[in-house]
Amino acid sequence: MICAKAMPALILPLVDAATHWPARGALIGLDLGTKTIGVAVSDPDRRLATGVETIQRKAFKQDAARLLAIAAERKATGFVLGLPINMDGSEGPRAQSTRAFARNLAGLTALPIGLWDERLSTAAVERELIGMDVSRAKRAEVIDEHAAIFILQGALDRLANLRASPGID
């Protein structure tokens, strides 16, 4: 289900990407790891993020095909990709790898891609799962999907706050 587009998708910071998404429609949230991709989806009104699955990374084309299939199944209008910024605000190798993934994905879809600062998302999710007394083995199975939920929910909350602010559409 990979189809090349004449124009690649836009890759923008979340707030800028949101201006290119329709007012309603699901967003797909992604937490890119070196071995897995955590996937979450929002409801069409963009209020709640829920987990979809954890993709075991293989080759980019296979990974992208699965992501685009999920986007089609969910009638998604865009992607939110967690960008791992360093604590000092700089971008290291993981952020560069994420940007490269976004560029490659953008070549296969017209759905705009919003980048969202995901600092500490995995650590926050890990703490939450430990607090829930989830075993180490079970945490390893679900951490990426839960990180994708955390990333997407943070982005949804940011967009909701923007809409609620006076003078901002």
PDB file of C-alpha atoms in Angstrom:
ATOM      1  CA  MET A   1       0.000   0.000   0.000  1.00  0.00           C
ATOM      2  CA  ILE A   2       2.999   2.289  -0.456  1.00  0.00           C
ATOM      3  CA  CYS A   3       2.329   4.806  -3.161  1.00  0.00           C
ATOM      4  CA  ALA A   4       4.733   7.493  -4.241  1.00  0.00           C
ATOM      5  CA  LYS A   5       3.328  11.004  -4.331  1.00  0.00           C
ATOM      6  CA  ALA A   6       4.415  13.831  -6.604  1.00  0.00           C
ATOM      7  CA  MET A   7       4.848  16.049  -3.540  1.00  0.00           C
ATOM      8  CA  PRO A   8       6.236  14.575  -0.348  1.00  0.00           C
ATOM      9  CA  ALA A   9       4.372  15.193   2.885  1.00  0.00           C
ATOM     10  CA  LEU A  10       5.238  18.237   4.932  1.00  0.00           C
ATOM     11  CA  ILE A  11       7.445  17.683   7.981  1.00  0.00           C
ATOM     12  CA  LEU A  12       6.926  20.488  10.476  1.00  0.00           C
ATOM     13  CA  PRO A  13       6.944  21.221  14.197  1.00  0.00           C
ATOM     14  CA  LEU A  14       3.633  20.078  15.702  1.00  0.00           C
ATOM     15  CA  VAL A  15       1.961  23.489  15.907  1.00  0.00           C
ATOM     16  CA  ASP A  16       2.837  24.269  12.275  1.00  0.00           C
ATOM     17  CA  ALA A  17       1.810  20.811  11.043  1.00  0.00           C
ATOM     18  CA  ALA A  18      -1.584  21.225  12.742  1.00  0.00           C
ATOM     19  CA  THR A  19      -2.440  24.046  10.347  1.00  0.00           C
ATOM     20  CA  HIS A  20      -2.197  21.525   7.498  1.00  0.00           C
ATOM     21  CA  TRP A  21      -4.443  18.904   9.086  1.00  0.00           C
ATOM     22  CA  PRO A  22      -8.237  19.096   8.689  1.00  0.00           C
ATOM     23  CA  ALA A  23     -10.162  20.113  11.821  1.00  0.00           C
ATOM     24  CA  ARG A  24     -11.203  16.502  12.466  1.00  0.00           C
ATOM     25  CA  GLY A  25      -9.552  13.172  11.835  1.00  0.00           C
ATOM     26  CA  ALA A  26      -7.377  10.697  13.643  1.00  0.00           C
ATOM     27  CA  LEU A  27      -3.673  11.273  14.124  1.00  0.00           C
ATOM     28  CA  ILE A  28      -1.128   8.468  14.323  1.00  0.00           C
ATOM     29  CA  GLY A  29       1.516   8.864  17.049  1.00  0.00           C
ATOM     30  CA  LEU A  30       4.898   7.185  16.658  1.00  0.00           C
ATOM     31  CA  ASP A  31       7.696   6.417  19.082  1.00  0.00           C
ATOM     32  CA  LEU A  32      10.691   5.339  17.010  1.00  0.00           C
ATOM     33  CA  GLY A  33      13.107   2.981  18.627  1.00  0.00           C
ATOM     34  CA  THR A  34      16.065   1.233  17.081  1.00  0.00           C
ATOM     35  CA  LYS A  35      14.311  -2.152  17.218  1.00  0.00           C
ATOM     36  CA  THR A  36      10.633  -1.233  17.462  1.00  0.00           C
ATOM     37  CA  ILE A  37       8.105   1.459  16.595  1.00  0.00           C
ATOM     38  CA  GLY A  38       5.392   2.172  19.139  1.00  0.00           C
ATOM     39  CA  VAL A  39       2.127   3.184  17.459  1.00  0.00           C
ATOM     40  CA  ALA A  40      -0.842   5.048  18.956  1.00  0.00           C
ATOM     41  CA  VAL A  41      -3.926   6.628  17.402  1.00  0.00           C
ATOM     42  CA  SER A  42      -6.240   9.445  18.426  1.00  0.00           C
ATOM     43  CA  ASP A  43      -9.985   9.563  18.127  1.00  0.00           C
ATOM     44  CA  PRO A  44     -11.274  11.737  15.229  1.00  0.00           C
ATOM     45  CA  ASP A  45     -11.871  14.651  17.622  1.00  0.00           C
ATOM     46  CA  ARG A  46      -8.265  14.386  18.828  1.00  0.00           C
ATOM     47  CA  ARG A  47      -9.044  14.154  22.514  1.00  0.00           C
ATOM     48  CA  LEU A  48      -7.656  10.751  23.495  1.00  0.00           C
ATOM     49  CA  ALA A  49      -4.666   8.682  22.397  1.00  0.00           C
ATOM     50  CA  THR A  50      -4.843   4.891  22.560  1.00  0.00           C
ATOM     51  CA  GLY A  51      -2.269   2.243  21.777  1.00  0.00           C
ATOM     52  CA  VAL A  52      -2.398   0.307  18.525  1.00  0.00           C
ATOM     53  CA  GLU A  53       0.659  -1.931  18.442  1.00  0.00           C
ATOM     54  CA  THR A  54       4.416  -2.235  18.602  1.00  0.00           C
ATOM     55  CA  ILE A  55       6.012  -2.905  15.242  1.00  0.00           C
ATOM     56  CA  GLN A  56       9.193  -4.966  15.248  1.00  0.00           C
ATOM     57  CA  ARG A  57      11.433  -3.020  12.887  1.00  0.00           C
ATOM     58  CA  LYS A  58      12.630  -4.862   9.810  1.00  0.00           C
ATOM     59  CA  ALA A  59      13.401  -2.878   6.674  1.00  0.00           C
ATOM     60  CA  PHE A  60      12.161   0.686   6.181  1.00  0.00           C
ATOM     61  CA  LYS A  61       9.803  -0.249   3.322  1.00  0.00           C
ATOM     62  CA  GLN A  62       8.137  -2.966   5.429  1.00  0.00           C
ATOM     63  CA  ASP A  63       7.877  -0.675   8.454  1.00  0.00           C
ATOM     64  CA  ALA A  64       6.458   2.163   6.338  1.00  0.00           C
ATOM     65  CA  ALA A  65       3.982  -0.171   4.628  1.00  0.00           C
ATOM     66  CA  ARG A  66       2.602  -1.212   8.044  1.00  0.00           C
ATOM     67  CA  LEU A  67       2.396   2.404   9.251  1.00  0.00           C
ATOM     68  CA  LEU A  68       0.597   3.508   6.093  1.00  0.00           C
ATOM     69  CA  ALA A  69      -1.787   0.544   6.379  1.00  0.00           C
ATOM     70  CA  ILE A  70      -2.597   1.562   9.971  1.00  0.00           C
ATOM     71  CA  ALA A  71      -3.115   5.165   8.836  1.00  0.00           C
ATOM     72  CA  ALA A  72      -5.501   3.991   6.084  1.00  0.00           C
ATOM     73  CA  GLU A  73      -7.405   1.659   8.452  1.00  0.00           C
ATOM     74  CA  ARG A  74      -7.860   4.497  10.948  1.00  0.00           C
ATOM     75  CA  LYS A  75      -8.596   7.121   8.258  1.00  0.00           C
ATOM     76  CA  ALA A  76      -5.761   9.195   9.713  1.00  0.00           C
ATOM     77  CA  THR A  77      -5.143  12.759   8.596  1.00  0.00           C
ATOM     78  CA  GLY A  78      -1.553  13.016   9.818  1.00  0.00           C
ATOM     79  CA  PHE A  79       1.319  11.644  11.865  1.00  0.00           C
ATOM     80  CA  VAL A  80       2.855  12.860  15.121  1.00  0.00           C
ATOM     81  CA  LEU A  81       6.429  11.666  15.390  1.00  0.00           C
ATOM     82  CA  GLY A  82       8.263  11.885  18.697  1.00  0.00           C
ATOM     83  CA  LEU A  83      11.514  13.829  18.228  1.00  0.00           C
ATOM     84  CA  PRO A  84      14.115  12.861  20.854  1.00  0.00           C
ATOM     85  CA  ILE A  85      15.664  16.223  21.735  1.00  0.00           C
ATOM     86  CA  ASN A  86      18.543  16.252  24.241  1.00  0.00           C
ATOM     87  CA  MET A  87      17.916  17.855  27.633  1.00  0.00           C
ATOM     88  CA  ASP A  88      19.983  20.897  26.595  1.00  0.00           C
ATOM     89  CA  GLY A  89      17.756  21.408  23.537  1.00  0.00           C
ATOM     90  CA  SER A  90      20.298  20.113  21.034  1.00  0.00           C
ATOM     91  CA  GLU A  91      19.692  17.299  18.575  1.00  0.00           C
ATOM     92  CA  GLY A  92      21.879  14.217  18.693  1.00  0.00           C
ATOM     93  CA  PRO A  93      22.109  11.097  16.546  1.00  0.00           C
ATOM     94  CA  ARG A  94      18.666   9.783  17.602  1.00  0.00           C
ATOM     95  CA  ALA A  95      16.971  13.031  16.552  1.00  0.00           C
ATOM     96  CA  GLN A  96      18.864  12.980  13.245  1.00  0.00           C
ATOM     97  CA  SER A  97      17.765   9.380  12.689  1.00  0.00           C
ATOM     98  CA  THR A  98      14.154  10.363  13.465  1.00  0.00           C
ATOM     99  CA  ARG A  99      14.311  13.247  10.976  1.00  0.00           C
ATOM    100  CA  ALA A 100      15.711  10.873   8.332  1.00  0.00           C
ATOM    101  CA  PHE A 101      12.839   8.433   9.015  1.00  0.00           C
ATOM    102  CA  ALA A 102      10.352  11.315   8.679  1.00  0.00           C
ATOM    103  CA  ARG A 103      11.888  12.379   5.340  1.00  0.00           C
ATOM    104  CA  ASN A 104      11.690   8.819   4.031  1.00  0.00           C
ATOM    105  CA  LEU A 105       8.099   8.394   5.224  1.00  0.00           C
ATOM    106  CA  ALA A 106       7.151  11.769   3.745  1.00  0.00           C
ATOM    107  CA  GLY A 107       8.207  10.483   0.342  1.00  0.00           C
ATOM    108  CA  LEU A 108       5.545   7.763   0.583  1.00  0.00           C
ATOM    109  CA  THR A 109       2.534   9.710   1.848  1.00  0.00           C
ATOM    110  CA  ALA A 110       0.830  13.069   1.556  1.00  0.00           C
ATOM    111  CA  LEU A 111      -0.197  13.035   5.241  1.00  0.00           C
ATOM    112  CA  PRO A 112       1.588  15.906   7.053  1.00  0.00           C
ATOM    113  CA  ILE A 113       4.049  14.844   9.747  1.00  0.00           C
ATOM    114  CA  GLY A 114       4.238  16.846  12.958  1.00  0.00           C
ATOM    115  CA  LEU A 115       7.375  16.582  15.092  1.00  0.00           C
ATOM    116  CA  TRP A 116       6.797  16.686  18.851  1.00  0.00           C
ATOM    117  CA  ASP A 117       9.487  16.983  21.514  1.00  0.00           C
ATOM    118  CA  GLU A 118       9.450  13.663  23.307  1.00  0.00           C
ATOM    119  CA  ARG A 119      12.043  14.354  25.984  1.00  0.00           C
ATOM    120  CA  LEU A 120      11.660  11.907  28.842  1.00  0.00           C
ATOM    121  CA  SER A 121       8.587  10.160  27.400  1.00  0.00           C
ATOM    122  CA  THR A 122      10.042   6.664  27.730  1.00  0.00           C
ATOM    123  CA  ALA A 123      11.364   7.424  31.220  1.00  0.00           C
ATOM    124  CA  ALA A 124       7.958   8.772  32.297  1.00  0.00           C
ATOM    125  CA  VAL A 125       6.181   5.711  30.937  1.00  0.00           C
ATOM    126  CA  GLU A 126       8.712   3.388  32.583  1.00  0.00           C
ATOM    127  CA  ARG A 127       8.099   5.073  35.958  1.00  0.00           C
ATOM    128  CA  GLU A 128       4.341   4.777  35.486  1.00  0.00           C
ATOM    129  CA  LEU A 129       4.571   1.071  34.623  1.00  0.00           C
ATOM    130  CA  ILE A 130       6.881   0.404  37.574  1.00  0.00           C
ATOM    131  CA  GLY A 131       4.388   2.248  39.800  1.00  0.00           C
ATOM    132  CA  MET A 132       1.717  -0.116  38.503  1.00  0.00           C
ATOM    133  CA  ASP A 133       3.974  -3.056  39.465  1.00  0.00           C
ATOM    134  CA  VAL A 134       4.295  -4.266  35.866  1.00  0.00           C
ATOM    135  CA  SER A 135       7.048  -6.872  35.547  1.00  0.00           C
ATOM    136  CA  ARG A 136      10.281  -6.030  33.713  1.00  0.00           C
ATOM    137  CA  ALA A 137       9.434  -8.528  30.935  1.00  0.00           C
ATOM    138  CA  LYS A 138       5.935  -7.096  30.448  1.00  0.00           C
ATOM    139  CA  ARG A 139       7.312  -3.519  30.509  1.00  0.00           C
ATOM    140  CA  ALA A 140       9.714  -4.417  27.698  1.00  0.00           C
ATOM    141  CA  GLU A 141       6.763  -5.667  25.617  1.00  0.00           C
ATOM    142  CA  VAL A 142       4.617  -2.548  26.027  1.00  0.00           C
ATOM    143  CA  ILE A 143       7.023   0.356  26.658  1.00  0.00           C
ATOM    144  CA  ASP A 144       7.186   1.607  23.053  1.00  0.00           C
ATOM    145  CA  GLU A 145       3.431   1.492  22.502  1.00  0.00           C
ATOM    146  CA  HIS A 146       2.883   3.299  25.812  1.00  0.00           C
ATOM    147  CA  ALA A 147       5.549   5.869  24.874  1.00  0.00           C
ATOM    148  CA  ALA A 148       3.662   6.462  21.606  1.00  0.00           C
ATOM    149  CA  ILE A 149       0.469   7.033  23.620  1.00  0.00           C
ATOM    150  CA  PHE A 150       2.344   9.443  25.916  1.00  0.00           C
ATOM    151  CA  ILE A 151       3.796  11.352  22.923  1.00  0.00           C
ATOM    152  CA  LEU A 152       0.487  11.559  21.070  1.00  0.00           C
ATOM    153  CA  GLN A 153      -1.506  12.541  24.171  1.00  0.00           C
ATOM    154  CA  GLY A 154       0.997  15.306  24.936  1.00  0.00           C
ATOM    155  CA  ALA A 155       0.634  16.590  21.378  1.00  0.00           C
ATOM    156  CA  LEU A 156      -3.181  16.396  21.544  1.00  0.00           C
ATOM    157  CA  ASP A 157      -3.186  18.311  24.839  1.00  0.00           C
ATOM    158  CA  ARG A 158      -0.913  20.986  23.352  1.00  0.00           C
ATOM    159  CA  LEU A 159      -3.201  21.385  20.339  1.00  0.00           C
ATOM    160  CA  ALA A 160      -6.278  21.569  22.605  1.00  0.00           C
ATOM    161  CA  ASN A 161      -4.598  24.276  24.698  1.00  0.00           C
ATOM    162  CA  LEU A 162      -3.836  26.260  21.547  1.00  0.00           C
ATOM    163  CA  ARG A 163      -7.467  26.030  20.416  1.00  0.00           C
ATOM    164  CA  ALA A 164      -8.668  27.132  23.871  1.00  0.00           C
ATOM    165  CA  SER A 165      -6.348  30.164  24.000  1.00  0.00           C
ATOM    166  CA  PRO A 166      -8.038  33.492  23.254  1.00  0.00           C
ATOM    167  CA  GLY A 167      -7.168  34.889  19.859  1.00  0.00           C
ATOM    168  CA  ILE A 168      -5.785  31.598  18.525  1.00  0.00           C
ATOM    169  CA  ASP A 169      -7.782  29.346  16.213  1.00  0.00           C
TER     170      ASP A 169
END
